[in-house]
mmCIF file of C-alpha atoms in Angstrom:
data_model
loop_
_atom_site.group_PDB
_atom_site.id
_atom_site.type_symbol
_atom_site.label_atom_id
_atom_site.label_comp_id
_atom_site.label_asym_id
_atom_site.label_seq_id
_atom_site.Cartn_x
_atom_site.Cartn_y
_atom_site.Cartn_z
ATOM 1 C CA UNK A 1137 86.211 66.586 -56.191
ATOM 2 C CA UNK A 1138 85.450 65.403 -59.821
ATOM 3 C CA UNK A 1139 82.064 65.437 -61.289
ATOM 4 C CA UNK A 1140 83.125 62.165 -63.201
ATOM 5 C CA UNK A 1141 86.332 60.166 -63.992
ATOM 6 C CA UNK A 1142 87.698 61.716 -67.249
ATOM 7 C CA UNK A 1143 90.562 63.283 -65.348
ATOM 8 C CA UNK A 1144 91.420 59.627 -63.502
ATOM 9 C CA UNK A 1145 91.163 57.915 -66.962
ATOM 10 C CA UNK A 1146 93.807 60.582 -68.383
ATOM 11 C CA UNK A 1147 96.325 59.167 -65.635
ATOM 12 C CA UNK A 1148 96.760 56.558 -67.586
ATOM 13 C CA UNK A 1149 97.680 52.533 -65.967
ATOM 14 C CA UNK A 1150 100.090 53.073 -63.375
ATOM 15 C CA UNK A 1151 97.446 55.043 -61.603
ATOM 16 C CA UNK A 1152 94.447 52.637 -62.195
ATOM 17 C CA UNK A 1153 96.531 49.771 -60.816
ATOM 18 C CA UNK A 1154 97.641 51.773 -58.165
ATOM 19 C CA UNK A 1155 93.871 52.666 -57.107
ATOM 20 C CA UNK A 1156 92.688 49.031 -57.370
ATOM 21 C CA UNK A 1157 95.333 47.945 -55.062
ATOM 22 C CA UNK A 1158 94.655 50.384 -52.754
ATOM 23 C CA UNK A 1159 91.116 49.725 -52.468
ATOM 24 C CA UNK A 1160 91.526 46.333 -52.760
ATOM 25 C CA UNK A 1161 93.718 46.448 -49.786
ATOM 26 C CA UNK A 1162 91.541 48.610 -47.593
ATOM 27 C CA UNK A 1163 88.184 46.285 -48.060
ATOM 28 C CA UNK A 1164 90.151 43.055 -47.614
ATOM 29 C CA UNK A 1165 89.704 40.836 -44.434
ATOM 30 C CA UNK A 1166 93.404 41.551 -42.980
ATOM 31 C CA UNK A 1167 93.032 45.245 -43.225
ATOM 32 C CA UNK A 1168 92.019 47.056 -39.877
ATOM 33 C CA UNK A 1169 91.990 50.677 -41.551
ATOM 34 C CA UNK A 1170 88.195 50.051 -42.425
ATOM 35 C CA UNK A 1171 87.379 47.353 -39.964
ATOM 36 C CA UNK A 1172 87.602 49.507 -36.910
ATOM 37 C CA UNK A 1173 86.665 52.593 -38.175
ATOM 38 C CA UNK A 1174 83.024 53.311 -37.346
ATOM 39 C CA UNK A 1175 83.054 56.642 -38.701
ATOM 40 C CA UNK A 1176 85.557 55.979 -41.794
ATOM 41 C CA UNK A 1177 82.875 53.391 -42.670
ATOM 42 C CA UNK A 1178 79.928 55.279 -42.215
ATOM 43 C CA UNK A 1179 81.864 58.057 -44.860
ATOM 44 C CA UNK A 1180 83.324 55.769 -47.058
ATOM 45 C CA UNK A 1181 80.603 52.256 -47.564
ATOM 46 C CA UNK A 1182 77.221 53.922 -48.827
ATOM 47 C CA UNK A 1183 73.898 51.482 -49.238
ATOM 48 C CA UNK A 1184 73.102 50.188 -52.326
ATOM 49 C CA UNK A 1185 69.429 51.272 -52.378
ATOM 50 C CA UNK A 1186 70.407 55.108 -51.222
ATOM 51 C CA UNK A 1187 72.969 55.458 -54.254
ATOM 52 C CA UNK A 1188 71.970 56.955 -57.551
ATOM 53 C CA UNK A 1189 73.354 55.698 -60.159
ATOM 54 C CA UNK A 1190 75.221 58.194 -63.240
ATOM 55 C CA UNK A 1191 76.856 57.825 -65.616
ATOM 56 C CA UNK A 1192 80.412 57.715 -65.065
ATOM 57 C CA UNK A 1193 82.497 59.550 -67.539
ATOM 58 C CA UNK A 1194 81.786 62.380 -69.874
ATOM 59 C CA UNK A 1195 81.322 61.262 -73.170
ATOM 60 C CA UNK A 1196 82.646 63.343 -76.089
ATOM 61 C CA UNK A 1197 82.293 60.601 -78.813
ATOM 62 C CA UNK A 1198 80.690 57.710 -79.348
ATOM 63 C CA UNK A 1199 82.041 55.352 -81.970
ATOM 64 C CA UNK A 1200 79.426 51.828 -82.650
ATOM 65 C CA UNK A 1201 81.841 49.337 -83.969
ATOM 66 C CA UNK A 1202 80.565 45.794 -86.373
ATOM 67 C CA UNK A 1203 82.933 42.954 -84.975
ATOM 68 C CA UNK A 1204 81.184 39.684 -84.685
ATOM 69 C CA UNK A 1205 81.371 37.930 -87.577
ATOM 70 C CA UNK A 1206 78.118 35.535 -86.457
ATOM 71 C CA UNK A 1207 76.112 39.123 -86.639
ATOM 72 C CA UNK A 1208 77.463 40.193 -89.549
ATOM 73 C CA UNK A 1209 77.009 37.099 -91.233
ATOM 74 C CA UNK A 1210 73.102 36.697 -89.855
ATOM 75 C CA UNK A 1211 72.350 40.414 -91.177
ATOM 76 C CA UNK A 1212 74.396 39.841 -94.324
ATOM 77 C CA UNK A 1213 72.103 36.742 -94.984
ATOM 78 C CA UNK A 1214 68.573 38.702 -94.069
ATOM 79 C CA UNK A 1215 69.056 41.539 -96.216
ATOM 80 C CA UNK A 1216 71.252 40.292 -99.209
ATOM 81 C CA UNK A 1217 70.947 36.376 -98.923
ATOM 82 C CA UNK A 1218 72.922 33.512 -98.030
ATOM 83 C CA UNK A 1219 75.120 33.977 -101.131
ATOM 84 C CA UNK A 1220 77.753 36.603 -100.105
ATOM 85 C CA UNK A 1221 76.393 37.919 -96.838
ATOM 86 C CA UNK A 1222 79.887 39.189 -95.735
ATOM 87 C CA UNK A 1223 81.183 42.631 -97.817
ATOM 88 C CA UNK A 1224 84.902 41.421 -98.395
ATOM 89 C CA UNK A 1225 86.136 44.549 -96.717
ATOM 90 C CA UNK A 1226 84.689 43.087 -93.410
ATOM 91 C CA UNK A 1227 87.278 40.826 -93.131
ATOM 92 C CA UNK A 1228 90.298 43.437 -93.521
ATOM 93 C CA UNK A 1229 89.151 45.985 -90.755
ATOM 94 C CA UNK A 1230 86.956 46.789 -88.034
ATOM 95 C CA UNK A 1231 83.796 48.081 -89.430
ATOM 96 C CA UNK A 1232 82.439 51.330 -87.444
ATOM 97 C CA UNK A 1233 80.329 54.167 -87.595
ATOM 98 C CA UNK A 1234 80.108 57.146 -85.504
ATOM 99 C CA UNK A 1235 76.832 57.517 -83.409
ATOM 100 C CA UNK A 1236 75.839 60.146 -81.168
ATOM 101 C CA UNK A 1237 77.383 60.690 -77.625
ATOM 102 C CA UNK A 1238 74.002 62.620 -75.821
ATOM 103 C CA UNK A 1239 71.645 60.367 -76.254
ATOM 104 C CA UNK A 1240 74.001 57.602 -74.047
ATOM 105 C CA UNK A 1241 72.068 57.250 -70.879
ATOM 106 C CA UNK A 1242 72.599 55.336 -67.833
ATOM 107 C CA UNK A 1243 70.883 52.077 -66.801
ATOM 108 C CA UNK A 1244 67.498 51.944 -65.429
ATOM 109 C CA UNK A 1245 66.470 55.147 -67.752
ATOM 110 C CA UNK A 1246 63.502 54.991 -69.465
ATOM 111 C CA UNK A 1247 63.566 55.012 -74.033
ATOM 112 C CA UNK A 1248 60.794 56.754 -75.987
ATOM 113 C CA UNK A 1249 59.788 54.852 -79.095
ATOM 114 C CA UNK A 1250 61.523 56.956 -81.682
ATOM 115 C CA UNK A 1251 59.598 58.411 -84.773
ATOM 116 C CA UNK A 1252 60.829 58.223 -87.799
ATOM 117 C CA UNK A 1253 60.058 57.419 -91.612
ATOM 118 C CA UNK A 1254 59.962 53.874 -92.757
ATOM 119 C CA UNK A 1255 60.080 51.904 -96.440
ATOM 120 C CA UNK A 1256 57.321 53.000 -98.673
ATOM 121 C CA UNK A 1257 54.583 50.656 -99.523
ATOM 122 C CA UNK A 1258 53.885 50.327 -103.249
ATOM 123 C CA UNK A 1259 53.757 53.466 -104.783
ATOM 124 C CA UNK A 1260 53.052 55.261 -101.641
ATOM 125 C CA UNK A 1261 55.101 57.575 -100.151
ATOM 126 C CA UNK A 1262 57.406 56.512 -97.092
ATOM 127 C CA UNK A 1263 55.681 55.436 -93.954
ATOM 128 C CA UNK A 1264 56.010 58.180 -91.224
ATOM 129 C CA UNK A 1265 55.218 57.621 -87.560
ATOM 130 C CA UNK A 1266 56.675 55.375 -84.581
ATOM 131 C CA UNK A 1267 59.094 52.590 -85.247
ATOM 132 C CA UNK A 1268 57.427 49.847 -85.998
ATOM 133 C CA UNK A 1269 60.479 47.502 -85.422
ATOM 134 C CA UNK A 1270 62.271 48.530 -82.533
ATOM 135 C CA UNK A 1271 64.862 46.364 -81.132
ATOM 136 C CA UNK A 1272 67.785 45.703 -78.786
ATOM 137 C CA UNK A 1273 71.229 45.166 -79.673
ATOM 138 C CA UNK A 1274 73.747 42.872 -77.029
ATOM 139 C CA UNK A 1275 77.019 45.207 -76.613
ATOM 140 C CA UNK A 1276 79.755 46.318 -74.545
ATOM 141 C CA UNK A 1277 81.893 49.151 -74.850
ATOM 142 C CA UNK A 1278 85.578 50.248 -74.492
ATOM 143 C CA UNK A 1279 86.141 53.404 -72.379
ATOM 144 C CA UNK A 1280 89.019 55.145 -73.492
ATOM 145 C CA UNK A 1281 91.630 56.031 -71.157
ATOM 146 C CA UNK A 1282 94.864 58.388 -72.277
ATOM 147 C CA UNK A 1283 94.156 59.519 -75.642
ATOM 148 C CA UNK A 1284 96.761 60.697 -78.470
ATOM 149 C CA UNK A 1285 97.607 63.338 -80.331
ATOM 150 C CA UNK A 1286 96.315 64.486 -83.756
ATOM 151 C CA UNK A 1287 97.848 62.728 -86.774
ATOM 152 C CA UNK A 1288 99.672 60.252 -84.017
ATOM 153 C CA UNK A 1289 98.282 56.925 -84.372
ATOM 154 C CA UNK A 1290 98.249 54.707 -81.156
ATOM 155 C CA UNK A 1291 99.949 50.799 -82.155
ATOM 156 C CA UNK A 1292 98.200 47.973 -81.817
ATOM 157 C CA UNK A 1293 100.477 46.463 -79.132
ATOM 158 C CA UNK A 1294 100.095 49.460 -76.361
ATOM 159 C CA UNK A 1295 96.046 49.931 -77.523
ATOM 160 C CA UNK A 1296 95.750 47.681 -74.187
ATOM 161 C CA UNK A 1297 97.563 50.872 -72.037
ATOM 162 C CA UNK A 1298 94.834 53.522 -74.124
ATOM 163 C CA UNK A 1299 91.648 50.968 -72.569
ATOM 164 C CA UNK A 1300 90.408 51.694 -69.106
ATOM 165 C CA UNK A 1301 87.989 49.106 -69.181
ATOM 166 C CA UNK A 1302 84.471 48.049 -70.498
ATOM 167 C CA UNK A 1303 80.666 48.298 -70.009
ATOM 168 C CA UNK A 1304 77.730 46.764 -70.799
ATOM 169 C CA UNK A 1305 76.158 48.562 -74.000
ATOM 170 C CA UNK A 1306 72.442 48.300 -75.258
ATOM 171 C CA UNK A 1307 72.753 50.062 -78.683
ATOM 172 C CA UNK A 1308 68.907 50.282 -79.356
ATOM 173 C CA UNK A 1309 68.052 50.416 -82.926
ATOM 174 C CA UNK A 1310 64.906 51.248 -84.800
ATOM 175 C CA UNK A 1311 65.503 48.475 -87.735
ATOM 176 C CA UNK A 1312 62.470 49.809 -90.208
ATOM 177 C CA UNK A 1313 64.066 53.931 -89.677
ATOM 178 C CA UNK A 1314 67.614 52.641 -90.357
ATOM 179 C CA UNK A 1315 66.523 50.131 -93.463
ATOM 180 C CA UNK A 1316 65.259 53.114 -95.266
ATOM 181 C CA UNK A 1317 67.562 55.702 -93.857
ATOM 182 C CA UNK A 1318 71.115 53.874 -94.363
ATOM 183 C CA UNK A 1319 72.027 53.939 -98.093
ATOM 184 C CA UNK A 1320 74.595 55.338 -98.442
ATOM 185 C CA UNK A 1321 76.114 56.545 -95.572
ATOM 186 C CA UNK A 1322 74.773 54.605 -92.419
ATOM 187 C CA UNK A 1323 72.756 54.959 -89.257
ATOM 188 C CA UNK A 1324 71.263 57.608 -88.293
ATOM 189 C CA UNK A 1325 67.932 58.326 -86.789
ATOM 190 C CA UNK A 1326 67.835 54.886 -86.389
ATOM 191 C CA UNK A 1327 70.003 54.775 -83.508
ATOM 192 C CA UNK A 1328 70.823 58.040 -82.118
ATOM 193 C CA UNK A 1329 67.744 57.913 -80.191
ATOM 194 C CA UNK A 1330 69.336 56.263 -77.274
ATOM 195 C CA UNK A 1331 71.755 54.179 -76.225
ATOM 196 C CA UNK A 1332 71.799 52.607 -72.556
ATOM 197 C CA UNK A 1333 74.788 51.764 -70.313
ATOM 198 C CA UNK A 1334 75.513 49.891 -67.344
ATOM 199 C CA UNK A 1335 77.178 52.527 -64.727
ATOM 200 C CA UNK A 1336 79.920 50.000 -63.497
ATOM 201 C CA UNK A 1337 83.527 49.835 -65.320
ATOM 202 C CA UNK A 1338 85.339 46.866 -65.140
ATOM 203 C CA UNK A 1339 88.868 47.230 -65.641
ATOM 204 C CA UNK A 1340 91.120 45.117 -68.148
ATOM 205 C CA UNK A 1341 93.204 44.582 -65.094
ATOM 206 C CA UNK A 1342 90.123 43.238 -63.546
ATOM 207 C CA UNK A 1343 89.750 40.768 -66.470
ATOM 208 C CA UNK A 1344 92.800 39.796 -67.414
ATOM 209 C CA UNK A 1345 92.485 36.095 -65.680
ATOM 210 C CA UNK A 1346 89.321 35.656 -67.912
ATOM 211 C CA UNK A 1347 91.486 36.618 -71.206
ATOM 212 C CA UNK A 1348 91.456 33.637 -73.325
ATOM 213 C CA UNK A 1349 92.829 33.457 -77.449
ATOM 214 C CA UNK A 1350 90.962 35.737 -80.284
ATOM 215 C CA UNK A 1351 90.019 33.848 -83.697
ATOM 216 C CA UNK A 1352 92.077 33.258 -85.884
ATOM 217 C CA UNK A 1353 91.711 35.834 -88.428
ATOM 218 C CA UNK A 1354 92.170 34.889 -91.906
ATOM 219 C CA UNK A 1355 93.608 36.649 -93.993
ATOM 220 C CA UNK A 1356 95.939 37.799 -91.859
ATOM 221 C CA UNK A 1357 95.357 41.341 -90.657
ATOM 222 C CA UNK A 1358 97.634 43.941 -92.185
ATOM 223 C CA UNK A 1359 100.588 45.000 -90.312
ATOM 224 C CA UNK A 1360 99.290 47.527 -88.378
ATOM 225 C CA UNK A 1361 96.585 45.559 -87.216
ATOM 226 C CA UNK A 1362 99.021 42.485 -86.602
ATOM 227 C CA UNK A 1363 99.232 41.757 -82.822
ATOM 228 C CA UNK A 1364 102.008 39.889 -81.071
ATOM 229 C CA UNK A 1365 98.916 38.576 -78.625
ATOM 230 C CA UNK A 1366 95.680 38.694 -79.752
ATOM 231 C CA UNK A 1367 92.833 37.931 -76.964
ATOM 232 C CA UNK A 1368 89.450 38.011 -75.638
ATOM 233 C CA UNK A 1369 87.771 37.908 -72.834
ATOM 234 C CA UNK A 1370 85.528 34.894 -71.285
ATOM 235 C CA UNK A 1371 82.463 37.118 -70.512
ATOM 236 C CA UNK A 1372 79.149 35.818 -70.138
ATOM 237 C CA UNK A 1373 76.600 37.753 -71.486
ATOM 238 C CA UNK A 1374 72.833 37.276 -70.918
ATOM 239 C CA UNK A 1375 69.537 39.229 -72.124
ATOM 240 C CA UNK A 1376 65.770 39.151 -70.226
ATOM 241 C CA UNK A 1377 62.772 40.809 -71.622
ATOM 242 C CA UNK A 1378 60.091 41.434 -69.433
ATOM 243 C CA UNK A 1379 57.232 41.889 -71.315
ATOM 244 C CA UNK A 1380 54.617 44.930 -71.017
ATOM 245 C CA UNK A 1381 52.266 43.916 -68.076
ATOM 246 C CA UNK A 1382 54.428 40.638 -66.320
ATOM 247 C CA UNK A 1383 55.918 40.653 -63.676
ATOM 248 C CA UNK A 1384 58.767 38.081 -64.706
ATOM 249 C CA UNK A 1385 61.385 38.472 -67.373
ATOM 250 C CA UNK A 1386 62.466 35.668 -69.860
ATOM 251 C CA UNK A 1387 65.812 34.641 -71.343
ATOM 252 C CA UNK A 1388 65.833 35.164 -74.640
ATOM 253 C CA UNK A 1389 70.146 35.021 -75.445
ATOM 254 C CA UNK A 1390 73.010 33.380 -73.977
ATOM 255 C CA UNK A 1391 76.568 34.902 -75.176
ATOM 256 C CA UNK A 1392 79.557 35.438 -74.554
ATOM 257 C CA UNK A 1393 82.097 38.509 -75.428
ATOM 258 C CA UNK A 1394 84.861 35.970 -76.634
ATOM 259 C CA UNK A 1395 82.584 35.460 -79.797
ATOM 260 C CA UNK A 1396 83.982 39.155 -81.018
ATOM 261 C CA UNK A 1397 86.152 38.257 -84.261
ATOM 262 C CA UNK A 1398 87.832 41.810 -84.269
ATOM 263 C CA UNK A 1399 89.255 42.683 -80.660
ATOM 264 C CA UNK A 1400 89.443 45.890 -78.625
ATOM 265 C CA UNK A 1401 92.991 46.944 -79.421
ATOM 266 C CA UNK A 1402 92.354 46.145 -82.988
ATOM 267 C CA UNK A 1403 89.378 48.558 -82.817
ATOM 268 C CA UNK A 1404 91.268 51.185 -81.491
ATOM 269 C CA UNK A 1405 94.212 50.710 -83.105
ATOM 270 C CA UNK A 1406 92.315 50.961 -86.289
ATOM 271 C CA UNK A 1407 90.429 54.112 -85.091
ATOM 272 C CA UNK A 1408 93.179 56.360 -84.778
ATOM 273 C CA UNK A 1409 95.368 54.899 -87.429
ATOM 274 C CA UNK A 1410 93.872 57.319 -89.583
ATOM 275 C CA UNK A 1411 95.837 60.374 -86.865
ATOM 276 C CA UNK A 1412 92.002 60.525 -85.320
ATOM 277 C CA UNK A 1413 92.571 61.513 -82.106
ATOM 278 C CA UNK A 1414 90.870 59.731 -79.059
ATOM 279 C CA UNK A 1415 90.212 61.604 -75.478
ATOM 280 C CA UNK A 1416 89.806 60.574 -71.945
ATOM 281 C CA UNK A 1417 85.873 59.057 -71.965
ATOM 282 C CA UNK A 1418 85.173 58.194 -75.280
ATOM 283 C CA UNK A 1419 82.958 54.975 -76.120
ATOM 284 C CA UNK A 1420 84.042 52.196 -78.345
ATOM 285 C CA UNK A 1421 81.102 50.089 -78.749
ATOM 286 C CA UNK A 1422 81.696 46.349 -80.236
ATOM 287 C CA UNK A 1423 78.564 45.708 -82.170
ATOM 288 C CA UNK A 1424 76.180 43.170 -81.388
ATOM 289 C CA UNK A 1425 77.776 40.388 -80.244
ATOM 290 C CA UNK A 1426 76.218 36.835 -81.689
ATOM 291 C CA UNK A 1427 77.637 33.368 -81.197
ATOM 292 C CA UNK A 1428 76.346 30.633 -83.861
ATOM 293 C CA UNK A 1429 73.765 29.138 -82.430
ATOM 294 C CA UNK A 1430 70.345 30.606 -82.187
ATOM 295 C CA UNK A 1431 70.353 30.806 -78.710
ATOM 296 C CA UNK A 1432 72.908 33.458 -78.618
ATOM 297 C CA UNK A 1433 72.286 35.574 -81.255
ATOM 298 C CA UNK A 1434 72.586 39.574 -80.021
ATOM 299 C CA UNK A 1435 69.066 41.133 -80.861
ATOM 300 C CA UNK A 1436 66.004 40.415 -82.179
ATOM 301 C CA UNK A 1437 66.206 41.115 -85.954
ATOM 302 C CA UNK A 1438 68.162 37.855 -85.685
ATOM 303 C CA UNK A 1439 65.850 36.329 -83.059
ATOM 304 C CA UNK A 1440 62.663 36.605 -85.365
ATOM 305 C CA UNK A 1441 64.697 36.542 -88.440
ATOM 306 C CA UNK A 1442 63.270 39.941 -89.346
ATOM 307 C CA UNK A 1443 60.516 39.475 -87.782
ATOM 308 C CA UNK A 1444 59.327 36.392 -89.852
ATOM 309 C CA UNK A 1445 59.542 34.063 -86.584
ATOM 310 C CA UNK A 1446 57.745 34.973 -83.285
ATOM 311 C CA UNK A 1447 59.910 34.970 -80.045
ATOM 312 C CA UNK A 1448 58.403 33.178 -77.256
ATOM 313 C CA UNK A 1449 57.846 35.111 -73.659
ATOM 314 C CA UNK A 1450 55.835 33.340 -71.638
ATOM 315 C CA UNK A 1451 52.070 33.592 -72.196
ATOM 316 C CA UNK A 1452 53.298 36.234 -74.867
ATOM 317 C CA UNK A 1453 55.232 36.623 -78.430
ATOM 318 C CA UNK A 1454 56.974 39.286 -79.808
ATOM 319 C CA UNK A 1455 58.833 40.049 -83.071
ATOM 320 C CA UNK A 1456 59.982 43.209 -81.957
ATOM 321 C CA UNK A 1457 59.530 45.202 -78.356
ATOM 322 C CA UNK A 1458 56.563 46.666 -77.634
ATOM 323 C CA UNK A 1459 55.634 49.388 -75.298
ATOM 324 C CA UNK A 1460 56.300 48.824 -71.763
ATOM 325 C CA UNK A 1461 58.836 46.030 -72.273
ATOM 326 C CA UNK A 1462 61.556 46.050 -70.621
ATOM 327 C CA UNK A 1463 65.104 44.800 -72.070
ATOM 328 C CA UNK A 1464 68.022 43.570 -69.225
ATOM 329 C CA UNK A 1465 71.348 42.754 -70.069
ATOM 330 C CA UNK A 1466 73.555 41.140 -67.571
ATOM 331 C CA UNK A 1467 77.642 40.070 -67.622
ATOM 332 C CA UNK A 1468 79.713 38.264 -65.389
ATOM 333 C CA UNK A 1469 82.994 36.524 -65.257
ATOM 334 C CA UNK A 1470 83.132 33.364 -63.547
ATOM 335 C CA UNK A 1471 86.224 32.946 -61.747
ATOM 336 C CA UNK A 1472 87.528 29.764 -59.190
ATOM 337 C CA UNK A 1473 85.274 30.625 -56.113
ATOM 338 C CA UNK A 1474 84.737 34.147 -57.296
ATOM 339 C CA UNK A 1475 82.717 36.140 -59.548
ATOM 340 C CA UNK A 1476 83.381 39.522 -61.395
ATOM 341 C CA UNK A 1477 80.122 41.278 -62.195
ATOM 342 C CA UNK A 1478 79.323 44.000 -64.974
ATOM 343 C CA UNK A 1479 76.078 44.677 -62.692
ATOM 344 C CA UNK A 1480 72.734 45.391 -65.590
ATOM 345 C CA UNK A 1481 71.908 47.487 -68.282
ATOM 346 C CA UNK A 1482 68.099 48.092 -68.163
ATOM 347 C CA UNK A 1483 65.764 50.251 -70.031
ATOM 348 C CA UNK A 1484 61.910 50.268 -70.695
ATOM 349 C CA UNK A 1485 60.230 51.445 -73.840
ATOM 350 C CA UNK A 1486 57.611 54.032 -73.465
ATOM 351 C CA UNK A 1487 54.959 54.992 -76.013
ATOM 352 C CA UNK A 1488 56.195 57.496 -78.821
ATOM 353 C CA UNK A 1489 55.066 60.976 -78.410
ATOM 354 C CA UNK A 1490 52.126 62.433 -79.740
#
């Protein structure tokens, strides 16, 4: 018995696919082994509402990746203006940072409004106290199977074998802690606060029928980020806010995970080209994923436009989350008479402490 799946992912493919077929086989219609088992049922099929959901891997990093170029372009434009809102160096790798592996939580788990210093007003000194512009941020995230060896990068064209398969990700992110905190080096406080996950894997096995072409990167990518098939997936991606005190929830994006510009094997590939070595349970989050229109953009700092626009909820408005709201991301493939589900990724924001 295993407290989690590290030592599964470390199998590596022929051992996922071999599990998937296996259970495939046992809970299919023409299988008796189940079926007529009373007690083999009882033992193996558990009730949704009596299962408690954890998370399923231990986590010993936690890298936040910057790969759609819709987000990158909306932030670029908020902060520096429409002029040049893309760095140039965005275009030649996968942007990441490295965030903070504890504070990942599981679905359903409630996030305290972190506290934290802001911009200073005037000549003031910097505002101190509870974020003031907390927000969501629409991810998922790779969960790294077999890992490699120090100084041994892992090639773009077998990343695909080094992927188990992918999550939801809420990367919550106090925008007015990171503004003032992130020159030069980056988030920080801003984020490490908490991050939320949805506790079901899908497999890339699972999605290959939903894999569908990548952009078309220009300029081309250097060699070693060069693929001989570059590809997405066709993953519908949805966010509800439920605002403090309602009882229903409200659309607020519509995306889709094919909108990513750099993909997962480029990300990894590029993450360990440097001989950093990856293990068995490490995150590789994508960044928020945006598509162009407003509709779909991945959190609210591009929702209100900084908060200059007011998001409608109902018989309520918000430019950034307030206690008590709750955030719920949802995923699914849609297959020919068949859907694959990522399940949700849920959290509620309680008051910061005193």
């Amino acid at each position: 018995m295993q407290p989690n799946l590290n030592k599964f992912l470390e199998l590596g493919r022929p051992a996922w696919k071999e599990a998937r077929a296996t259970l495939q086989k046992l809970l299919s219609s023409a299988e008796p082994a189940l079926q007529n088992n009373a007690s083999l049922r009882q033992k193996a099929l558990l009730p949704m509402d009596e299962v408690e959901m954890l998370l399923p891997i231990a986590i010993g990093d936690y890298t936040d990746f910057f790969s759609s170029m819709h987000h990158a372009k909306n932030c670029g434009t908020i902060f520096r203006g429409p002029e040049n809102p893309i760095n140039p160096n965005w275009f030649h790798l996968p942007i990441a940072y490295h965030g903070r592996a504890s504070s990942i939580v599981i679905s359903g788990t409630d996030i305290i409004r972190p506290r934290g210093q802001g911009h200073p007003s005037a000549n003031s000194p910097p505002y101190f106290g509870p974020s003031r512009k907390l927000d969501f941020e629409l991810e998922m995230a790779a969960v790294v199977g077999p890992g490699n060896e120090l100084g041994k990068p892992i090639d773009v064209n077998e990343a695909a074998d080094h992927i188990f398969g992918v999550v939801l990700m809420n990367d919550w992110s106090a925008r007015d802690i990171q503004a003032w905190e992130y020159v030069p080096l980056g988030p920080f406080l801003g984020k490490s606060f908490g991050t939320t996950i949805s506790p079901w894997i899908v497999t890339l096995d699972a999605l290959e029928p939903f894999a569908c072409d990548a952009p078309n990167q220009i300029p081309q990518p250097l060699p070693y980020l060069a693929e001989k098939v570059s590809k997405n997936y066709d993953i519908s991606l949805e966010v509800r806010v439920k605002p403090a005190g309602q009882e229903e929830s409200f659309t607020v994006t519509r995306s889709n995970f094919n909108h990513l510009y750099w993909t997962l094997t480029q990300q990894l590939a590029h993450h360990t080209i440097n001989g950093c070595n990856l293990r068995p349970g490490d995150l590789l989050g994508t960044g928020t994923i945006s598509g162009p229109e407003p509709e779909s953009y991945g959190c609210l700092l591009e929702l209100t436009w900084n908060g200059t626009k007011e998001l409608s909820l109902g018989k309520t408005t918000r430019k950034f989350l307030e206690d008590g709201d709750e955030v719920i991301f949802s995923g699914c493939c849609k297959g020919n008479g068949y859907n694959v589900g990522f399940g949700t990724c849920s959290g509620k924001i309680l008051p910061s402490l005193p």
